[in-house]
Coordinates of C-alpha atoms and ligand atoms in Angstrom, one line a residue:
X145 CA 0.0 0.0 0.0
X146 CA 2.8 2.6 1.0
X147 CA 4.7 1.8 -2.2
X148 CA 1.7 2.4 -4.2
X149 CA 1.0 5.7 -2.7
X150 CA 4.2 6.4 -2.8
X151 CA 4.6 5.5 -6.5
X152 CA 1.3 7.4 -7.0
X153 CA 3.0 10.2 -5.4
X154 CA 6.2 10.0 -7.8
X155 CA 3.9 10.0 -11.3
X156 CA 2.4 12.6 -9.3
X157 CA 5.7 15.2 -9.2
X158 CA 6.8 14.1 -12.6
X159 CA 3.6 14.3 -14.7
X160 CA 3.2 17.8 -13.2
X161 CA 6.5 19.1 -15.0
X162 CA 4.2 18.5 -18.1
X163 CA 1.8 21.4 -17.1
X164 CA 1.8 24.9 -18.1
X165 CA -0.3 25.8 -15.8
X166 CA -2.8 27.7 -18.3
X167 CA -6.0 28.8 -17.6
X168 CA -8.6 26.6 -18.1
X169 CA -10.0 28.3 -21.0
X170 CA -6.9 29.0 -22.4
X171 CA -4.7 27.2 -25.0
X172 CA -1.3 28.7 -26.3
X173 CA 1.7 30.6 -25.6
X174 CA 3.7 33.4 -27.5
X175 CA 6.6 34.1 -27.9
X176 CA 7.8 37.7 -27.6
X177 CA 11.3 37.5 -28.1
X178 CA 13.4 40.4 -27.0
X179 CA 10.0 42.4 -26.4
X180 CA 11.4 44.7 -23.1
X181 CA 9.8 43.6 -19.8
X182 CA 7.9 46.9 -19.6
X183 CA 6.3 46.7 -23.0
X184 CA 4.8 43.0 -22.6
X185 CA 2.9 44.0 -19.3
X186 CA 1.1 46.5 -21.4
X187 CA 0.9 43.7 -23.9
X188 CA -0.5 41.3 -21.5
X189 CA -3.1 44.0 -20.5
X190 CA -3.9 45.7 -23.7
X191 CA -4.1 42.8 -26.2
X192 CA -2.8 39.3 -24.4
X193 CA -5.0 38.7 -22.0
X194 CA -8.4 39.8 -23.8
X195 CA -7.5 38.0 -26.6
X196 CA -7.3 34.7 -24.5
X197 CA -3.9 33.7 -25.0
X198 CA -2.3 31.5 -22.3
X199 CA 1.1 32.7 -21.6
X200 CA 4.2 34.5 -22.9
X201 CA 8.0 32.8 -23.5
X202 CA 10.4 35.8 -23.0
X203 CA 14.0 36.2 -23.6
X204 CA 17.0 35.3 -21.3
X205 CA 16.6 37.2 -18.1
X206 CA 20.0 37.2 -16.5
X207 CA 22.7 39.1 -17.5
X208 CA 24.4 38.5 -21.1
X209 CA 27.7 39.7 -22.2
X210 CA 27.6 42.9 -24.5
X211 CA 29.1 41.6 -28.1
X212 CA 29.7 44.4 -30.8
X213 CA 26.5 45.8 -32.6
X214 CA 24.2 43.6 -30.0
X215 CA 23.1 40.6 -32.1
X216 CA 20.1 39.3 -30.9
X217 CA 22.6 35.5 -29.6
X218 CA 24.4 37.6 -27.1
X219 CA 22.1 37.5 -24.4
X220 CA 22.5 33.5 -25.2
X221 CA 26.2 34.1 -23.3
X222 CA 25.6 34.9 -19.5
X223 CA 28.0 36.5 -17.5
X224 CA 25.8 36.2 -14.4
X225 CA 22.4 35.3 -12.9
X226 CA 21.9 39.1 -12.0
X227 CA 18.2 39.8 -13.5
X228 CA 19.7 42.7 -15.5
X229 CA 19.2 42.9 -19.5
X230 CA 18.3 45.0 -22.5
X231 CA 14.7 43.8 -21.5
X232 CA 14.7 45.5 -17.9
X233 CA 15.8 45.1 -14.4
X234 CA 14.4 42.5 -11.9
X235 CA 12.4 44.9 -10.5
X236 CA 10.5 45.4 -13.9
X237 CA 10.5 42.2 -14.7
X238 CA 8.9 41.1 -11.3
X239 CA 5.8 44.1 -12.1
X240 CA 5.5 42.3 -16.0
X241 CA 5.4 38.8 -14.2
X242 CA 2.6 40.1 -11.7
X243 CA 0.3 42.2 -14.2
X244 CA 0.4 39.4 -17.0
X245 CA -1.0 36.5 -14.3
X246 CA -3.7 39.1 -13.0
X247 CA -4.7 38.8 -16.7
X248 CA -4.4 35.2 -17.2
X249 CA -1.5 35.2 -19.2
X250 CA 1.6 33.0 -17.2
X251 CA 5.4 34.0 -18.0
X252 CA 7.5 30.9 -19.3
X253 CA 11.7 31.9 -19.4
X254 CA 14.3 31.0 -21.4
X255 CA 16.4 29.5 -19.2
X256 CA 20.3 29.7 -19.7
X257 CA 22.8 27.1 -17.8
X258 CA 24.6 24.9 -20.3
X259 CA 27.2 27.3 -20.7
X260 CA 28.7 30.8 -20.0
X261 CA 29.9 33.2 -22.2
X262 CA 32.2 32.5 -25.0
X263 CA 36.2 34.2 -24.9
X264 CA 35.6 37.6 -26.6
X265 CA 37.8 39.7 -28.5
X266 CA 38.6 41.9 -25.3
X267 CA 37.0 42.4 -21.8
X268 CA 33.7 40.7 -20.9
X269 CA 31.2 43.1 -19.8
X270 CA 28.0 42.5 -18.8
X271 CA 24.2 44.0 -19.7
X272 CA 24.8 44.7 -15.4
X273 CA 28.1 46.1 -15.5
X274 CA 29.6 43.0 -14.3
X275 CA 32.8 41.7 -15.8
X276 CA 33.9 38.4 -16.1
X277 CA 37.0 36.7 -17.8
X278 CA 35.6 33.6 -19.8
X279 CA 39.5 33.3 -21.2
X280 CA 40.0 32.3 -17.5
X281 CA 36.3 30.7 -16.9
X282 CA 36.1 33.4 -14.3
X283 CA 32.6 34.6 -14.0
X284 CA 32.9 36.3 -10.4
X285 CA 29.4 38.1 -10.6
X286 CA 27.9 34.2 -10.1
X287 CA 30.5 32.9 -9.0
X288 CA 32.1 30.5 -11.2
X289 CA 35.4 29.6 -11.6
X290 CA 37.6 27.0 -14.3
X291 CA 36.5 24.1 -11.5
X292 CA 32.8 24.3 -12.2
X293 CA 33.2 23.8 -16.3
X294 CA 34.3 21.2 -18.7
X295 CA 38.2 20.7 -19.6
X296 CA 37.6 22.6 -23.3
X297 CA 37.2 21.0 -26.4
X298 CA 34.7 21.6 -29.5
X299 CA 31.6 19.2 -30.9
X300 CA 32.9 18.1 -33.9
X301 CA 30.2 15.3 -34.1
X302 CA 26.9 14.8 -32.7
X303 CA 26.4 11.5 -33.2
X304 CA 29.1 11.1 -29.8
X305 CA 26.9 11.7 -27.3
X306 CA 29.6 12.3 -24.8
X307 CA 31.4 15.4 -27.1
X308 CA 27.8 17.1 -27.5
X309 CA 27.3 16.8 -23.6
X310 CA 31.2 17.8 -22.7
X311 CA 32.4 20.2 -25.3
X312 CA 31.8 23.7 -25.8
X313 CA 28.8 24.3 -28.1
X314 CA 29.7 27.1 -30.5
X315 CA 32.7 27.9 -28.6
X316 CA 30.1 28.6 -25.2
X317 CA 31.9 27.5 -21.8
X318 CA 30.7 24.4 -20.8
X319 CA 29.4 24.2 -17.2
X320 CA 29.8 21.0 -15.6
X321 CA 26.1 20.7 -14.1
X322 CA 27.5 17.2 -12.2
X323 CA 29.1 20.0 -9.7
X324 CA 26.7 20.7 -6.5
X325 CA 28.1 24.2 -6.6
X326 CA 26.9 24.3 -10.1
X327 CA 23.8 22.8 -9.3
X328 CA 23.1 25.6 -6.4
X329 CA 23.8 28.2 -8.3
X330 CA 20.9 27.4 -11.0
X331 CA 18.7 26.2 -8.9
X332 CA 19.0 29.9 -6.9
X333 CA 18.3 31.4 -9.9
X334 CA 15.6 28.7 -11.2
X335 CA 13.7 29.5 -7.7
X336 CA 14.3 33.3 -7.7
X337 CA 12.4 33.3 -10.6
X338 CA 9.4 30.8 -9.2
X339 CA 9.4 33.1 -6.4
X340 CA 8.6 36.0 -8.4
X341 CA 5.8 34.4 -10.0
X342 CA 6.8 32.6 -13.7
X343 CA 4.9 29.5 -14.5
X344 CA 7.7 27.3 -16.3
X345 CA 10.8 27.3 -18.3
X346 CA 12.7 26.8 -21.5
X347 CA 15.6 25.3 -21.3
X348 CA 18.0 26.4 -23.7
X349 CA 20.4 23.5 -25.0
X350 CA 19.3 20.5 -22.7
X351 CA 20.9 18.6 -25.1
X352 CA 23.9 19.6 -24.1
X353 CA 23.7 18.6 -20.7
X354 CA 23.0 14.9 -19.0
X355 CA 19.6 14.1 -18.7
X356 CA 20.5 12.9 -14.9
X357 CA 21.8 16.7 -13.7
X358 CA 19.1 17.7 -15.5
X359 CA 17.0 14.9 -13.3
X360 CA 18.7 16.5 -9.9
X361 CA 18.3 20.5 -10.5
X362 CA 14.4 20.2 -12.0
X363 CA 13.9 17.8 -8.7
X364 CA 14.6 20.3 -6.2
X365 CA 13.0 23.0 -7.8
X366 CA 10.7 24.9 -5.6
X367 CA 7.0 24.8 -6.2
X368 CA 4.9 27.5 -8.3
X369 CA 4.2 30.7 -6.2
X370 CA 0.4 30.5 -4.9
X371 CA 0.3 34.1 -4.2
X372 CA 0.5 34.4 -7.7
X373 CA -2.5 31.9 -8.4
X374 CA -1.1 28.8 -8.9
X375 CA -2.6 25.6 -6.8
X376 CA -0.2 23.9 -3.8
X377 CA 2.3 21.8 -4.8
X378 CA 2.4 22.9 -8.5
X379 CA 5.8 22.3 -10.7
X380 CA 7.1 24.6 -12.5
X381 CA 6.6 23.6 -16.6
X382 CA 9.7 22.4 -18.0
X383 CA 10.3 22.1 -21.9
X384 CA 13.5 20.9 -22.9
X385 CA 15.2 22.1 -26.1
X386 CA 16.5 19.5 -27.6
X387 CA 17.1 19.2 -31.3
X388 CA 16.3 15.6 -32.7
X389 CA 15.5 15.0 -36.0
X390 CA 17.0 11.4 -35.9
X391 CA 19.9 10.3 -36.4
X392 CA 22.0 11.6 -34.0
X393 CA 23.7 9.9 -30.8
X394 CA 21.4 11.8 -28.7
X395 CA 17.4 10.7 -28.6
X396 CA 14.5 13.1 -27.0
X397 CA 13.7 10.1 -25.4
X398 CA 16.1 10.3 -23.1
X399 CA 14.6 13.4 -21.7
X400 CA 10.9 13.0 -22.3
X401 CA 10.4 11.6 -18.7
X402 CA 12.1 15.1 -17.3
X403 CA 9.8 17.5 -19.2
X404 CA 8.1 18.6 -22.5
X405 CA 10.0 18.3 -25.4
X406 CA 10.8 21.4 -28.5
X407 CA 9.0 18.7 -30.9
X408 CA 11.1 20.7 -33.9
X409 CA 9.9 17.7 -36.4
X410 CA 6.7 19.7 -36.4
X411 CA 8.2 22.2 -37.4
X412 CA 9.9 20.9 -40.2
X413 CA 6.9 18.4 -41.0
X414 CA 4.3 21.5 -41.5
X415 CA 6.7 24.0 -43.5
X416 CA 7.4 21.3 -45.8
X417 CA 3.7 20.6 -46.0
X418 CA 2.6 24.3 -46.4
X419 CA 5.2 24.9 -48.8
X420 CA 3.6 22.4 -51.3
X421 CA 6.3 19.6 -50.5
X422 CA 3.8 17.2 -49.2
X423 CA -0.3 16.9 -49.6
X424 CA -2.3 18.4 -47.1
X425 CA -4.4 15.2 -47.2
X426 CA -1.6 13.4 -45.6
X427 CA -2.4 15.8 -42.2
X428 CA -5.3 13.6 -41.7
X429 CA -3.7 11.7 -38.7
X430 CA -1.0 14.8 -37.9
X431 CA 0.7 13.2 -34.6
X432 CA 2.2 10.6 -33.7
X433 CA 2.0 8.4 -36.5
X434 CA 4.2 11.1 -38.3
X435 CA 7.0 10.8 -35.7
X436 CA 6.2 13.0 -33.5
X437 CA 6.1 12.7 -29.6
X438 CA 2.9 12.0 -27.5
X439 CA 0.4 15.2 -27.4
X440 CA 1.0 16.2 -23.5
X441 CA 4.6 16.4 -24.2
X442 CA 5.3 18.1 -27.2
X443 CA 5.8 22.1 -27.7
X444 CA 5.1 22.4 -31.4
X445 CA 5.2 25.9 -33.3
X446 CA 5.7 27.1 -36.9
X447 CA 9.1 28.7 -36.6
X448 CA 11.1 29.7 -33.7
X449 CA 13.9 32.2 -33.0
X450 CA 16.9 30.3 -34.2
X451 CA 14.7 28.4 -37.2
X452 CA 13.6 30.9 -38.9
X453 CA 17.2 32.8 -39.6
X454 CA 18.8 29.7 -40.4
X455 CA 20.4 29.2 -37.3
X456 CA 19.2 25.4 -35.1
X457 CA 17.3 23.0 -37.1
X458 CA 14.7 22.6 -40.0
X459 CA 16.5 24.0 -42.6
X460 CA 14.4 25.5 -45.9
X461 CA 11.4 23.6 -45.1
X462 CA 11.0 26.2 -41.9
X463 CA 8.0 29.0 -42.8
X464 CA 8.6 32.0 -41.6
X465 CA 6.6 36.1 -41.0
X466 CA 8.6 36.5 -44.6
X467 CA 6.1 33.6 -47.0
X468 CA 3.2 35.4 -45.1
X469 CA 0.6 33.1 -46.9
X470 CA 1.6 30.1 -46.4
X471 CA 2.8 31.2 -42.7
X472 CA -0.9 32.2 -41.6
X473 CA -1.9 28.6 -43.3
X474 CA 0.9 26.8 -41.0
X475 CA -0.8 28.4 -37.9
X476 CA -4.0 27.9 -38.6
X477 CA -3.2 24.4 -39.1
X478 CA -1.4 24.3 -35.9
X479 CA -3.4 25.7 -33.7
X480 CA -6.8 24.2 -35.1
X481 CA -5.9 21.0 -34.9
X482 CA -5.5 19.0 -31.4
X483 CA -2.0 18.3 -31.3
X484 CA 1.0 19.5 -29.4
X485 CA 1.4 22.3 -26.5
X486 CA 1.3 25.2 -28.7
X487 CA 3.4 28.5 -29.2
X488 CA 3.5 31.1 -31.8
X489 CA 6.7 32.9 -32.1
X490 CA 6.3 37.1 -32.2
X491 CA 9.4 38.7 -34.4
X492 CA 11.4 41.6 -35.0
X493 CA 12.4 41.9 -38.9
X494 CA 15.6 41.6 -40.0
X495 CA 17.3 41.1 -43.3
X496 CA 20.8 39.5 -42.1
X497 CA 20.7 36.4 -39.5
X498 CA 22.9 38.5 -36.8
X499 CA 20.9 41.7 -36.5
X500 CA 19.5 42.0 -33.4
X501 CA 15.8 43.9 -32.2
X502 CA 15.1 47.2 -33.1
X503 CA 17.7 50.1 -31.0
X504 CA 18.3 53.5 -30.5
X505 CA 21.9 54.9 -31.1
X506 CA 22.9 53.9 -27.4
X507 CA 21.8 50.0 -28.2
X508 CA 18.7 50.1 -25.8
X509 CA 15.6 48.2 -27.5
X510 CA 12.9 50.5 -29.0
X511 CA 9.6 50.0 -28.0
X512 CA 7.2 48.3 -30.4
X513 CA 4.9 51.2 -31.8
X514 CA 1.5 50.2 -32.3
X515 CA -0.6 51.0 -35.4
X516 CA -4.8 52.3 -35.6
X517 CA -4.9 49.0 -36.7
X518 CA -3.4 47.1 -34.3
X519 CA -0.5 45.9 -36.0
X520 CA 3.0 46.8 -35.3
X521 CA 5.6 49.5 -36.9
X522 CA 9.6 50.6 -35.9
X523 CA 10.6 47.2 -37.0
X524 CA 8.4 44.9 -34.8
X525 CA 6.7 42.1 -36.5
X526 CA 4.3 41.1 -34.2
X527 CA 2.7 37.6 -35.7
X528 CA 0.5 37.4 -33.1
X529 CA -1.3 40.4 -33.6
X530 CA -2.0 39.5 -37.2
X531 CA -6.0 39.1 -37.0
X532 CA -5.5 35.7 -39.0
X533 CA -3.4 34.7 -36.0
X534 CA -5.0 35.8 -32.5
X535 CA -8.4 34.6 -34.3
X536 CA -7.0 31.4 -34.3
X537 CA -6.0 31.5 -30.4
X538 CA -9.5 32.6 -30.2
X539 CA -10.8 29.6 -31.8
X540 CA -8.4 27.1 -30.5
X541 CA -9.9 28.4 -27.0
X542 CA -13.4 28.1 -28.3
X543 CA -12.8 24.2 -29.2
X544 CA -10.8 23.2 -26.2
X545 CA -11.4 19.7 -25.5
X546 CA -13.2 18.6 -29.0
X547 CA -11.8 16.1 -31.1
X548 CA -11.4 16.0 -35.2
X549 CA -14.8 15.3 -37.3
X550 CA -16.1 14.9 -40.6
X551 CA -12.5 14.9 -41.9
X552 CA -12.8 16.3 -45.7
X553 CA -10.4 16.4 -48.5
X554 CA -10.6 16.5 -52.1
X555 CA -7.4 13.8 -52.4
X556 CA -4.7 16.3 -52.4
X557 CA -4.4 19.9 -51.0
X558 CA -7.7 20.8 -50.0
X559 CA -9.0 19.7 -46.5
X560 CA -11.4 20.4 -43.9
X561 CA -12.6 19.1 -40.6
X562 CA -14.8 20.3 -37.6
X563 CA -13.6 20.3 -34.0
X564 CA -16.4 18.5 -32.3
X565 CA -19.4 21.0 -32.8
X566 CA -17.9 23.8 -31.8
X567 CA -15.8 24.8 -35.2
X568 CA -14.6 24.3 -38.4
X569 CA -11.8 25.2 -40.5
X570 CA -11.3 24.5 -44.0
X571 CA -7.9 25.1 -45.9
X572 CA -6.9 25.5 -49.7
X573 CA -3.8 24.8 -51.2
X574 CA -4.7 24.1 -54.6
X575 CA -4.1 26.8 -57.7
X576 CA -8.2 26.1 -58.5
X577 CA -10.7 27.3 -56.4
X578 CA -12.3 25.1 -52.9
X579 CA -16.0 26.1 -53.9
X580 CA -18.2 22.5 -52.0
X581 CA -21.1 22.1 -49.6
X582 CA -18.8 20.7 -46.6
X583 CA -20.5 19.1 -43.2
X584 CA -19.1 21.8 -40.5
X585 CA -21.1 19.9 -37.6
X586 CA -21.9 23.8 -36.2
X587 CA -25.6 24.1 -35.3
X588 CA -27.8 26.4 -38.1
X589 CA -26.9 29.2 -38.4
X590 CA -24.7 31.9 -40.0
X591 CA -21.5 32.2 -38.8
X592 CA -18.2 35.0 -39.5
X593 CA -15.1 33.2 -41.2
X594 CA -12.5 34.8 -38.4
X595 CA -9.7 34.7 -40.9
X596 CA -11.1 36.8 -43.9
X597 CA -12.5 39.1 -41.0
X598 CA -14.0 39.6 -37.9
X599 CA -17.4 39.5 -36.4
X600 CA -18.2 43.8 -35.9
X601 CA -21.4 44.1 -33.5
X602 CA -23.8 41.8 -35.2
X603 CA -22.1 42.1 -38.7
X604 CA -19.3 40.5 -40.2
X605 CA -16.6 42.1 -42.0
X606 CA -15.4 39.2 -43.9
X607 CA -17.1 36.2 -45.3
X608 CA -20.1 34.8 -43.9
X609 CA -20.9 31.3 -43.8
X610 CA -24.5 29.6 -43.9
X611 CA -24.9 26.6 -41.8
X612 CA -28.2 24.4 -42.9
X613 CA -30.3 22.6 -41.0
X614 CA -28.3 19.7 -42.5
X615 CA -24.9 21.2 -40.3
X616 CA -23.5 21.7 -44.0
X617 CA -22.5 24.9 -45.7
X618 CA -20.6 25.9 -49.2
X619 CA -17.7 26.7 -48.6
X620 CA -15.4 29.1 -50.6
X621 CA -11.4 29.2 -50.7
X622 CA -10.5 31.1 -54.0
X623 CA -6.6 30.8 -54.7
X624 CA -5.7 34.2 -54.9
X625 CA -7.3 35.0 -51.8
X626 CA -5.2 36.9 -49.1
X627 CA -5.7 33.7 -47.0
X628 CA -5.9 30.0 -48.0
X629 CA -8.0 29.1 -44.7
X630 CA -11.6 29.6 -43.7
X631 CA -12.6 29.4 -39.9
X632 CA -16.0 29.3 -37.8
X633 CA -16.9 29.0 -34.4
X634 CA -19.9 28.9 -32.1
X635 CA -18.3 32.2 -30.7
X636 CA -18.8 34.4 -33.7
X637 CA -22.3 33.1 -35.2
X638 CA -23.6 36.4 -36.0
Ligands
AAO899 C1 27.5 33.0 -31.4 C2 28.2 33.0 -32.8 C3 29.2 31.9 -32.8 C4 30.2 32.0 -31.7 C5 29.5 32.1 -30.4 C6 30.4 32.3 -29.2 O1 27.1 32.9 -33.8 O2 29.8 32.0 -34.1 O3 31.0 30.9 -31.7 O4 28.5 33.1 -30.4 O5 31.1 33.5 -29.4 C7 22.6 31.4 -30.2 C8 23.0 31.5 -31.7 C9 24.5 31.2 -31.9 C10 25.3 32.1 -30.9 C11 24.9 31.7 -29.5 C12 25.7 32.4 -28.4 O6 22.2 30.6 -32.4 O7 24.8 31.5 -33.2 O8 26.7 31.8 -31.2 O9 23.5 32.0 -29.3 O10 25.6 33.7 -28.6 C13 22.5 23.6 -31.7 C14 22.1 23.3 -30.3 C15 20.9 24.2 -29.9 C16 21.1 25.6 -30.2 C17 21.3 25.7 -31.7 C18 21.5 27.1 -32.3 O11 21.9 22.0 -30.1 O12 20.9 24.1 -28.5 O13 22.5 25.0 -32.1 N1 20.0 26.4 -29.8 C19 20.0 27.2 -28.5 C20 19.4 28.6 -28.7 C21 20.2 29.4 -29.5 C22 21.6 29.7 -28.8 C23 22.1 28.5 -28.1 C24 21.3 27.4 -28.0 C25 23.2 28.7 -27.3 O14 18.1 28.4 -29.1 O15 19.6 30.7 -29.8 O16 22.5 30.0 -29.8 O17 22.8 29.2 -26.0 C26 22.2 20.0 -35.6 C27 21.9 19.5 -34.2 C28 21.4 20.6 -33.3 C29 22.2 21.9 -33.4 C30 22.2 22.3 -34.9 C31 23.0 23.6 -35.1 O18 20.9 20.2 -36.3 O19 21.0 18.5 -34.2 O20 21.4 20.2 -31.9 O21 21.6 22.9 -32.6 O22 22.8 21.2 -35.6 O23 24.4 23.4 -34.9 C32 19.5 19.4 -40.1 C33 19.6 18.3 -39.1 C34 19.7 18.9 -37.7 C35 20.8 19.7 -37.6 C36 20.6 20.8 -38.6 C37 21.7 21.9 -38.6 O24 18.3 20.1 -40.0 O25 18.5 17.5 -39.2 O26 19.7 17.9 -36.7 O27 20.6 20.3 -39.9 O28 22.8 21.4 -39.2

């Protein structure tokens, strides 16, 4: 009896490292990379939460070395755990934490503690003012010294599992998380951040480090703060980059038991798809038969930040803000159908791989300005405020919990389903026209396609659909349409 309790007990702890911790009525998570702390609690308040999303990823926290011209990678070098970047101070980013969870919307970090920064061309100076000698593996701002990192060497192959875990990844110092002083250190700054309210983490480059470390520091993590809404004896949300396309020496499976996983063959799977290089038909059982990991554990998105410059994995399959067609199509897809923890990545432009956000002449981050429209200027990108997009968060929420039905297709590129009878979504591919009467199990009715528009009062600005008595309705996909998708939902019958 005590063992089975106590193995109940176990599941318990582990399983919970699987949770984001969303809302109940909420579905998915974007990321705002290098967004300034400041900027996404007015986010969180002015468009996040009353749009419904679920939660925000945000850029490294701690302090990052200053590299020439601030590319975007340098605050993937940390000089300390100070909570001091070009995104704010720890007092700011304590206010963002707070104001986005009284609006629903939980804070998930990038977490960075494979590695330190990488020898520069002169001093190392942090975005805190601290220095640090990574020549020497000196960080005193932490402190670290050459005793808590790898002897140095460079991953020449990852198919030795051993070189990936032990070398320095792009030159980074490799921190030796076997150390307990190493372990301390990260878990201080893994609970300073729980205390101050975030629901989860990302952490960067799991890969690179042994899945039993990993096993010890997410083990002794505190539990999620309940004065900032979250139940007793909640675990933080942990999902684990690692990069496995096959192949390798190093399997997600090693780590699926620890945490979610970056799932990035979804990534790769629905470019290719949504480019044309495979038929949409063949999304019919999107999941695990394709390869993927189970549902619970998988963070699945269209792009992310290192994707979709070239950098990480996927290659010229990966759909980015830049094919803005077939981008929208990818996210539709994504988020309409019931697969996968979810996240839509929020970007700045840029036109070489390097460049980092938008800055002022000192190198502080400019605000994103916001448009009458709603859309984003000065160099912000802002996917999720693309109406195609947080319509679809909208309509994910709306179908939480349904399965697939009626699956449709017409044998190649065109396809439809509903999601139990709470919505239905329809996507065309084809260079002909999607023009068929299409069971969208809705009740009667006449409903606003929340992609071509949006329902205004009791009027819809885009295309309306008829629902018969019959649950069908013809539906209409031209292929020069700004959109290949339509969408309906029992939230905006009209
Ligand atoms: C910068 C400079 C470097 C310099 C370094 C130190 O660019 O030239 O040496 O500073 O001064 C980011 C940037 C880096 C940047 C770094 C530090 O991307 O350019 O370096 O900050 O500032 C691997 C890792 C994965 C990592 C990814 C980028 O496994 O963890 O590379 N992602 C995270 C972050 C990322 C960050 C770091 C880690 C470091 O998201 O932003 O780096 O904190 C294979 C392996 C993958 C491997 C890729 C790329 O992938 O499987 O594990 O990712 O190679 O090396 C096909 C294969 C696929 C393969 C892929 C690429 O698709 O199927 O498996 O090809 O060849």
């Amino acid at each position: 009896m005590k063992t089975i309790f106590l193995l109940v007990a176990i599941v318990a702890v582990v399983k919970a490292q699987f949770d984001p911790h969303q809302l109940p009525d909420r579905s998915t998570m974007v990321h705002l990379f290098e967004w300034k702390w400041d900027d996404i609690a007015l986010e969180c308040e002015n468009f996040l939460g009353p749009k419904g999303f679920a939660g925000i990823q945000v850029s490294p926290v701690n302090e990052n070395v200053i590299a020439p011209k601030r590319p975007w990678w340098e605050r993937y070098q940390p000089i300390s755990f100070i909570l001091t970047t070009r995104s704010g101070n720890e007092q700011q980013f304590a206010n963002m934490v707070k104001r986005c969870n009284k609006v629903g919307v939980r804070t998930y970090v990038d977490v960075v503690f494979n590695h330190m920064a990488a020898k520069q061309g002169g001093q190392a100076v942090g975005t805190g003012g601290s220095r640090a000698y990574p020549e020497n593996k000196d960080y005193p701002a932490v402190p670290f010294t050459n005793a808590d990192f790898h002897p140095s060497c460079g991953i020449q192959d990852y198919n030795d599992a051993y070189q990936v875990r032990n070398c320095e990844l792009v030159a980074l110092r490799d921190l030796n998380q076997t150390i307990p002083h190493v372990q301390n250190k990260i878990l201080e700054f893994l609970d300073r951040l729980v205390d101050l309210g975030v629901a989860g983490f990302r952490v960067d480059a799991a890969k690179h480090m042994w899945p039993n470390d990993l096993r010890v520091i997410y083990g002794s993590l505190k539990n999620l703060n309940t004065a900032h809404g979250f139940p007793p004896n909640s675990k933080p949300f942990i999902v684990q980059e690692v990069i496995d396309l096959g192949g390798e020496g190093i399997k997600r499976d090693e780590y699926v038991d620890l945490g979610a996983i970056t799932e990035f063959k979804v990534s790769a799977a629905i470019g290719k798809a949504f480019r044309g290089g495979d038929d949409l038909k063949n999304l019919k059982n999107w999941g695990e038969q394709w390869g993927f990991l189970e549902s619970s554990k998988a963070l699945v998105f269209v792009d992310n930040h290192d994707n979709q410059r070239g950098h990480g994995a996927g290659g010229a399959d990966i759909l980015t803000y830049k094919q803005s067609k077939p981008y929208k199509m990818a996210t539709a897809f994504n988020l309409g159908f019931p697969f996968g923890i979810t996240r839509i990545m929020s970007s700045f432009s840029f036109d070489d791989t390097d460049q980092g956000p938008p800055k002022d002449s000192s190198g502080n981050i400019k605000s994103p300005v916001i448009q009458k429209d709603g859309s984003c200027d000065a160099g912000w990108v802002c996917e999720h405020r693309w109406r195609q997009i947080y319509n679809m968060v909208e309509f994910q929420n709306q179908v939480k919990g349904t399965e697939v039905g009626n699956w449709w297709d017409n044998g190649k590129n065109q396809i439809a389903f509903c999601r139990g009878n709470a919505g239905f979504i329809a996507f065309n591919l084809e260079s002909f026209d999607l023009n068929q009467d299409i069971q969208t199990c809705l009740p009667a009715g006449t409903y606003c396609d929340v992609i071509s528009g949006d329902k205004v009062g009791s009027n819809c600005s885009g295309k309306k659909v008829l629902v018969g008595n019959d649950g069908k309705a013809r539906i209409i996909i031209g292929p020069n349409e700004d959109d290949g998708v339509l969408a309906i939902h029992k939230g905006k019958k009209l």
